[in-house]
Short mmCIF file of C-alpha atoms (C1' of nucleotides) in Angstrom, two decimals:
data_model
loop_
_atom_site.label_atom_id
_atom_site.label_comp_id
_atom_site.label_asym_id
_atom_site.label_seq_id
_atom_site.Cartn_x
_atom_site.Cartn_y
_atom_site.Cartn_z
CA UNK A 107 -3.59 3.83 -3.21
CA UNK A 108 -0.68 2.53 -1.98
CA UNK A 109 0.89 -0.78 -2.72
CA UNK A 110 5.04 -1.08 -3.23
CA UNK A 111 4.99 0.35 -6.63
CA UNK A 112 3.12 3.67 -5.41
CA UNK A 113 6.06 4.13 -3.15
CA UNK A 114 8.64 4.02 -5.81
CA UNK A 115 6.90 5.83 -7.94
CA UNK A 116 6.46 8.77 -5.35
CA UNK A 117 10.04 8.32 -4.61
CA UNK A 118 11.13 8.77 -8.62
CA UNK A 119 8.85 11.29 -8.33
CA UNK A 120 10.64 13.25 -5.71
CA UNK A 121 13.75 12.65 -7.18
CA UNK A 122 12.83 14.23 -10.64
CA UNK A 123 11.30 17.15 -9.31
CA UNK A 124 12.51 18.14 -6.03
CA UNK A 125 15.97 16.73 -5.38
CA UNK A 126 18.70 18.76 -5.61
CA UNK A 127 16.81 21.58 -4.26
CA UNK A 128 16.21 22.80 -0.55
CA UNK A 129 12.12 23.65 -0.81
CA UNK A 130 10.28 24.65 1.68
CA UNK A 131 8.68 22.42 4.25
CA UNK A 132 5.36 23.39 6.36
CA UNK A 133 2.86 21.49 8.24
CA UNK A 134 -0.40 23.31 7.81
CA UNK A 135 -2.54 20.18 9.69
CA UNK A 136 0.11 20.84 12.24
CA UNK A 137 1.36 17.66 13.31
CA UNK A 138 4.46 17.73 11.91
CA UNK A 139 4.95 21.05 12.82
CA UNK A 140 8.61 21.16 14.76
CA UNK A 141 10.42 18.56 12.28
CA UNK A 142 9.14 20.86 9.11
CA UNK A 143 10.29 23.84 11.02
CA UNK A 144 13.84 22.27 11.01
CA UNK A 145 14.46 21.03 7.70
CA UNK A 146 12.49 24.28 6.02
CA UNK A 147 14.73 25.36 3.55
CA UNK A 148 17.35 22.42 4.00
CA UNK A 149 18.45 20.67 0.12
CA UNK A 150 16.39 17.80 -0.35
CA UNK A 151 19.32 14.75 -1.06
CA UNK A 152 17.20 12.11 -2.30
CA UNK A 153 13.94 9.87 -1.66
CA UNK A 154 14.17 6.37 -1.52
CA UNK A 155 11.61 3.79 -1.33
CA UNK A 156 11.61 0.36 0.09
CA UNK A 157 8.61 -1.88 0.26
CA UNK A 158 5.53 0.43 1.40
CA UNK A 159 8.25 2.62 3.10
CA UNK A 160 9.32 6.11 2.06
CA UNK A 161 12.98 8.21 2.85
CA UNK A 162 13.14 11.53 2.35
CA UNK A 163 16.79 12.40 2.89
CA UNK A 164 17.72 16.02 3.84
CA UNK A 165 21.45 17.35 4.00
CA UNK A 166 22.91 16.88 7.27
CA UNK A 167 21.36 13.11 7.71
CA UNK A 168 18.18 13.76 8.45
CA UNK A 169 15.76 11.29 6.89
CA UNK A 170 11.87 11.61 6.41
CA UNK A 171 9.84 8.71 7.30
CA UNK A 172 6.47 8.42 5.52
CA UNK A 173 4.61 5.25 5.67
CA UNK A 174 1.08 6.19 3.63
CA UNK A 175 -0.92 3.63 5.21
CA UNK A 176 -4.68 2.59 3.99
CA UNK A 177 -5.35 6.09 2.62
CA UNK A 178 -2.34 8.15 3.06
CA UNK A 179 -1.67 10.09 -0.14
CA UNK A 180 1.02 12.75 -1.98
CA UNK A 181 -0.64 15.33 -3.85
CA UNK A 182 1.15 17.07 -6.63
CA UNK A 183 0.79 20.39 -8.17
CA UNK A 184 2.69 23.24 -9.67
CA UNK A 185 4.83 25.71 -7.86
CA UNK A 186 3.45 27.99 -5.82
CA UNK A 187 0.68 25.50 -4.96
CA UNK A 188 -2.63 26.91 -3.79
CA UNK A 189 -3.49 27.68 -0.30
CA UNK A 190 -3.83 23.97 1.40
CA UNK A 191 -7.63 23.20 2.00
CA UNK A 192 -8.14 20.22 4.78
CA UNK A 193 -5.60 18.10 6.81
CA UNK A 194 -2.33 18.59 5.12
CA UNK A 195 0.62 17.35 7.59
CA UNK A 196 3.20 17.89 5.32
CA UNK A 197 3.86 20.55 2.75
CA UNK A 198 6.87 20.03 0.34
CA UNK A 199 7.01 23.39 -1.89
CA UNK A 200 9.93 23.08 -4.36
CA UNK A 201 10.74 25.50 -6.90
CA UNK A 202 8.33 24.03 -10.05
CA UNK A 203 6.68 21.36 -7.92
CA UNK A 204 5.31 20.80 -4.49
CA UNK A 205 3.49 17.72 -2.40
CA UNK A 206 1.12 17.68 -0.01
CA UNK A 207 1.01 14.82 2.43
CA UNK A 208 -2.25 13.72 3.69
CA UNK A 209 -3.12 11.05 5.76
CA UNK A 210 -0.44 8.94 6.23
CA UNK A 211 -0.18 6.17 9.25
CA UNK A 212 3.79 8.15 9.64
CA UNK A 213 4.76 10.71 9.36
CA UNK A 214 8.75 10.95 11.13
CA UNK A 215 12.09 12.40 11.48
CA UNK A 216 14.69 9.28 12.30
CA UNK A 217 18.27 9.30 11.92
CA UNK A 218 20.16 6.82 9.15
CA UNK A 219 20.05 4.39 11.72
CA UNK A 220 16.77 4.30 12.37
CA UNK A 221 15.88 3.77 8.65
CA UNK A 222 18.39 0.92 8.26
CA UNK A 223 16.52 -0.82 11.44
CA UNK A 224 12.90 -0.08 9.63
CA UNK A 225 14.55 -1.69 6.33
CA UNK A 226 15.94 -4.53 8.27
CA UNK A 227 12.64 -5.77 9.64
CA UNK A 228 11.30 -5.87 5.83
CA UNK A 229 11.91 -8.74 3.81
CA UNK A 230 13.08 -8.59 -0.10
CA UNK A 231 11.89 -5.90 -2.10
CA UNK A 232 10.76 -7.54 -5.40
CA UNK A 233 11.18 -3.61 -7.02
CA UNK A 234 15.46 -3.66 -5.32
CA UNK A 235 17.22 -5.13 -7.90
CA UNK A 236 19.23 -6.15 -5.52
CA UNK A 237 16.64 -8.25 -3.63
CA UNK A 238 16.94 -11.98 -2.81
CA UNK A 239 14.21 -13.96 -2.82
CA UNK A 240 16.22 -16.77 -1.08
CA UNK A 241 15.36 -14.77 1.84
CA UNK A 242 11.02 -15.08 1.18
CA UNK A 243 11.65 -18.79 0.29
CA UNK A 244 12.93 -19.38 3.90
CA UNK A 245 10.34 -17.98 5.76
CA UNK A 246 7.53 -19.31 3.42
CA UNK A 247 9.14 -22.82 3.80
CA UNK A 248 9.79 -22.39 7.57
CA UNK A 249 6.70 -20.69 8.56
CA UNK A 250 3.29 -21.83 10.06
CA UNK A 251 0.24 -20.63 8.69
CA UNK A 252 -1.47 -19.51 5.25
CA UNK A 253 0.64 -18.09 2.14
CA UNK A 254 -2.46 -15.29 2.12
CA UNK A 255 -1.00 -14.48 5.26
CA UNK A 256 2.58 -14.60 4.64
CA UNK A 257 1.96 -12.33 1.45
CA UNK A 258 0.72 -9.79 3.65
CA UNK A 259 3.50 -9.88 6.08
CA UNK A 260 5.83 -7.34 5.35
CA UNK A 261 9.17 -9.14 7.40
CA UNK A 262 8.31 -12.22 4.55
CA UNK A 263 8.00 -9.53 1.63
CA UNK A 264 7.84 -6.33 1.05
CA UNK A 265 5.68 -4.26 -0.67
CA UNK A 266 2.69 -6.67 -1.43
CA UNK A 267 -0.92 -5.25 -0.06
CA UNK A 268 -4.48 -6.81 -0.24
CA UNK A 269 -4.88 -6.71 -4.09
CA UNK A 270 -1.58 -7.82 -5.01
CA UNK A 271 -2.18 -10.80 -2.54
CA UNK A 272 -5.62 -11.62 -4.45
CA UNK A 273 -4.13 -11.38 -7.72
CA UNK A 274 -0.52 -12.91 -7.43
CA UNK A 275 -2.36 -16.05 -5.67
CA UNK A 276 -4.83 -16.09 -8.34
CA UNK A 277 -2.11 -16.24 -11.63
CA UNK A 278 -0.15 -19.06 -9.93
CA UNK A 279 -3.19 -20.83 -9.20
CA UNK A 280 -2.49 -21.24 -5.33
CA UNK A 281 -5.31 -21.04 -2.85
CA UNK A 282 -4.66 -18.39 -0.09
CA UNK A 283 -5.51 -20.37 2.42
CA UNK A 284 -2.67 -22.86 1.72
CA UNK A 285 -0.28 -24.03 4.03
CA UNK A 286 2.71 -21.70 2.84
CA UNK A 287 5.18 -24.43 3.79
CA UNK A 288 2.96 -26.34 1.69
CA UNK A 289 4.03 -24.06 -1.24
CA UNK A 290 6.65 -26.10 -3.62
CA UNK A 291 10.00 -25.17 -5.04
CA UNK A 292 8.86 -24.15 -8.48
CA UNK A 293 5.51 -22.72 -7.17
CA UNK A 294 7.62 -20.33 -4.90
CA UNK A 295 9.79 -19.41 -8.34
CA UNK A 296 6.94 -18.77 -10.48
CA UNK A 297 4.88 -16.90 -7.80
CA UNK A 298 8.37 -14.54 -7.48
CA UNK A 299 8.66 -14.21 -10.94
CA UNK A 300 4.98 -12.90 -11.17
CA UNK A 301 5.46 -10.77 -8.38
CA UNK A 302 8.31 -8.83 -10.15
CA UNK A 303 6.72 -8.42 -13.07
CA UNK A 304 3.26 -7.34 -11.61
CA UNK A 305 4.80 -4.57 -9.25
CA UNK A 306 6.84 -3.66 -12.11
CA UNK A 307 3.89 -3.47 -14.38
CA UNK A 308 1.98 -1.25 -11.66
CA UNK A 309 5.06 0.72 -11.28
CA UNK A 310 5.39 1.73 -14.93
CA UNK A 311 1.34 2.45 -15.55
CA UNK A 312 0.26 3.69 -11.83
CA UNK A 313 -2.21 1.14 -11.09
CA UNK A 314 -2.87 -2.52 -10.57
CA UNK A 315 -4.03 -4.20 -13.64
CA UNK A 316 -2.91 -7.79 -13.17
CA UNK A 317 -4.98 -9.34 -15.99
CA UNK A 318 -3.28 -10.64 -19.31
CA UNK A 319 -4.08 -8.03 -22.59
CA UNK A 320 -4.43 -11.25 -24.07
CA UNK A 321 -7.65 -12.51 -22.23
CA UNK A 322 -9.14 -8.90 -22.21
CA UNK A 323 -11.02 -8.01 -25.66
CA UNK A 324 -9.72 -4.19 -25.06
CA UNK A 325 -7.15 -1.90 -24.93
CA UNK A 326 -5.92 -2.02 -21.31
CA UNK A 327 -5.71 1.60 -21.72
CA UNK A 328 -9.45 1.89 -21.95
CA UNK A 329 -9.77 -0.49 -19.15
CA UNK A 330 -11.45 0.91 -15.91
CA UNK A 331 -9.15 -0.47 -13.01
CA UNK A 332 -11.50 -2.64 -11.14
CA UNK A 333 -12.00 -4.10 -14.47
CA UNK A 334 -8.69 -5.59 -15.23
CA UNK A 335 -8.27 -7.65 -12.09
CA UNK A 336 -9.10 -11.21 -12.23
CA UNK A 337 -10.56 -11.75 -8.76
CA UNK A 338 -10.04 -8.79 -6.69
CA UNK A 339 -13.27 -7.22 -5.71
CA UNK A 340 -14.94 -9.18 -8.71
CA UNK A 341 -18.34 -11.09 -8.82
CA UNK A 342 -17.43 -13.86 -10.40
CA UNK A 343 -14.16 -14.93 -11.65
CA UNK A 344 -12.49 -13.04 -14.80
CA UNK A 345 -11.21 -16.31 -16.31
CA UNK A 346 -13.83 -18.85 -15.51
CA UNK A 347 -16.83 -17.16 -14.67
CA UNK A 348 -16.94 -19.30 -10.97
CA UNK A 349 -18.44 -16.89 -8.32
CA UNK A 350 -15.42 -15.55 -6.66
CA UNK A 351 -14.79 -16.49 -2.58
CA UNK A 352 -14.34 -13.84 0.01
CA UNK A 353 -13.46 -14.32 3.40
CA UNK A 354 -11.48 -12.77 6.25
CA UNK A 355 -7.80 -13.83 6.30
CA UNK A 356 -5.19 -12.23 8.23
CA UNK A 357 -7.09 -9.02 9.11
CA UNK A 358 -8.33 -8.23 5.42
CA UNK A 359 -10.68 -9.69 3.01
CA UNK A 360 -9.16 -12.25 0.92
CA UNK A 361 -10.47 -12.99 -2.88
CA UNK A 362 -10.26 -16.48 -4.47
CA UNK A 363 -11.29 -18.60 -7.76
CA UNK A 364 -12.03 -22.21 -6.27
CA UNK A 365 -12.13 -23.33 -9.87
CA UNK A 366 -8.35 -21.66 -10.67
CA UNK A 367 -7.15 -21.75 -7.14
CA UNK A 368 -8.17 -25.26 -5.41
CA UNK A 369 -7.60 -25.70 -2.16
"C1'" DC B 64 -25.99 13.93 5.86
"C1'" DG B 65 -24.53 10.05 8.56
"C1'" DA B 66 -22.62 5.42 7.81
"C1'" DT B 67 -19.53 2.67 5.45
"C1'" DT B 68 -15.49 1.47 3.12
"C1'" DA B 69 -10.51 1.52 1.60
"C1'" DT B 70 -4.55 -1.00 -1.96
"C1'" DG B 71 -2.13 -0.67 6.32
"C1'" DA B 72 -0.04 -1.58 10.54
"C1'" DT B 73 0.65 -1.09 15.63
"C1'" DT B 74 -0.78 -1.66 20.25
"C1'" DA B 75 -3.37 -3.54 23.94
"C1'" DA B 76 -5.86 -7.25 25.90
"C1'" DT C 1405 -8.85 -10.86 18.41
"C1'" DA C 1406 -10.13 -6.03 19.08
"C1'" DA C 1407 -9.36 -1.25 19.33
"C1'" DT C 1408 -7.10 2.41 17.37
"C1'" DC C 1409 -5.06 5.93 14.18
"C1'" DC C 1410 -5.42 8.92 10.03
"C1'" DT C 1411 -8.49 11.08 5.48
"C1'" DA C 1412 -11.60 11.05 1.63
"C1'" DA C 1413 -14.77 8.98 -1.47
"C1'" DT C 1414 -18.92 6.56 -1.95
"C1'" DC C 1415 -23.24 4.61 -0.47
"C1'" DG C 1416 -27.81 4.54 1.49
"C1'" DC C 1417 -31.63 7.01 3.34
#
DNA sequence: CGATTATGATTAA
DNA sequence: TAATCCTAATCGC
């Protein structure tokens, strides 16, 4: 299920349980048979996630590229981990943990420089700290074309997927289809601000639940997930009750409110 | 049990 | 815009 915050939380992940130590790789799918062969064994530096981009860093320079894709996953179980049963391409067996990699769009060895080129096509990060989102503002405000569209372009921002996209749209009350040039100053600010603190959210708990506790008579806790999204895969708007929009845009099916997000 | 779908992205045309 | 890649869960019959 992977959005930015699945990333990062595969990559704190990593860190906790496996860096430091030089597990063993394997690729029992085979495909990433001669790069496991080479870092088997090798001390696992650090993993480092930016956008929907993974870095597995291996003494000597050697960096891991994983990119999960639409179904991609890391599975995680206890040290020695069971005999692998399907497509596994990668195998990560540490001494009390190990991940199996299934799936994933990439699946690379690159050098340093190759992962500073992949992170230099990616726009701001809203997870970095670091990340400026002077940097989104310029291509929304420069661009051609619909903010649903931009939000899905990884070079404008990075880390935001098809449900993200619904929901973030949907809590500033902007229409997808939008001219993103179209979108003003303080617009842009509180859509960034929302993005921060709904990856953030989704990085603490695991999942996407974008709606407000407030609006939801339940525990979120007790919340199924398609439940606490306002328009994402819903019937009818969570707010309003309006039958929710869906339509192709940019590749993927895009969600709307036309009562809370007029066009 | 086959068809469909999925929180993605690249390449070719 | 369409074809393609990769895997697993779910849906319909």
């Amino acid at each position: 299920m992977p959005e930015g915050h699945t990333l990062h939380r595969l990559a704190r992940a990593l860190n906790d349980d496996v860096a430091g130590e030089a597990p063993a790789l394997s690729s029992p799918q085979g495909r990433f048979a001669a790069a496991a062969a080479r870092l088997d064994g090798r001390p696992l530096v650090r993993a480092e996630a930016y956008g929907k981009h993974l870095f597995v860093w291996f003494d000597g320079d050697e960096v891991v590229h994983v990119h999960l894709g639409l179904y991609g996953t890391f599975v995680r179980q206890p040290s020695p981990p069971a005999p692998p049963v399907g497509q596994v391409r990668l195998r990560v067996t540490g001494e009390r943990w190990s991940y199996d990699l299934r799936g994933p769009t990439r699946c690379e060895l690159v050098t340093p420089a190759d992962r500073d080129a992949v992170v230099a096509r990616l726009g701001p990060d809203p997870l970095d700290r670091r990340a400026d989102p002077e940097r989104m503002w310029r291509r929304l405000a420069k661009g051609r074309g619909p903010v649903g569209v931009a939000l899905m372009d990884q070079s404008v921002v990075a880390g935001i997927g098809n449900v993200l996209r619904a929901e973030l749209l949907f809590i500033v009350g902007v229409h997808p289809s939008r001219q993103a040039r179209d979108v003003a100053r303080p617009t842009f600010d509180a859509l960034w601000e929302v993005t921060v603190a709904q990856l953030r959210r989704a990085y603490r708990s695991g999942r996407i639940i974008t709606v407000d506790p407030k609006e939801v008579g339940r525990p979120l806790s007790r919340l199924r997930q398609e439940e606490g999204r306002y328009v994402y895969k819903q019937d009818v708007c969570r707010r309003c009750g309006t039958p929710v929009q869906r339509w192709p845009l940019g590749a993927r099916i895009a969600y709307a409110c036309p009562t809370c997000q007029p066009s």
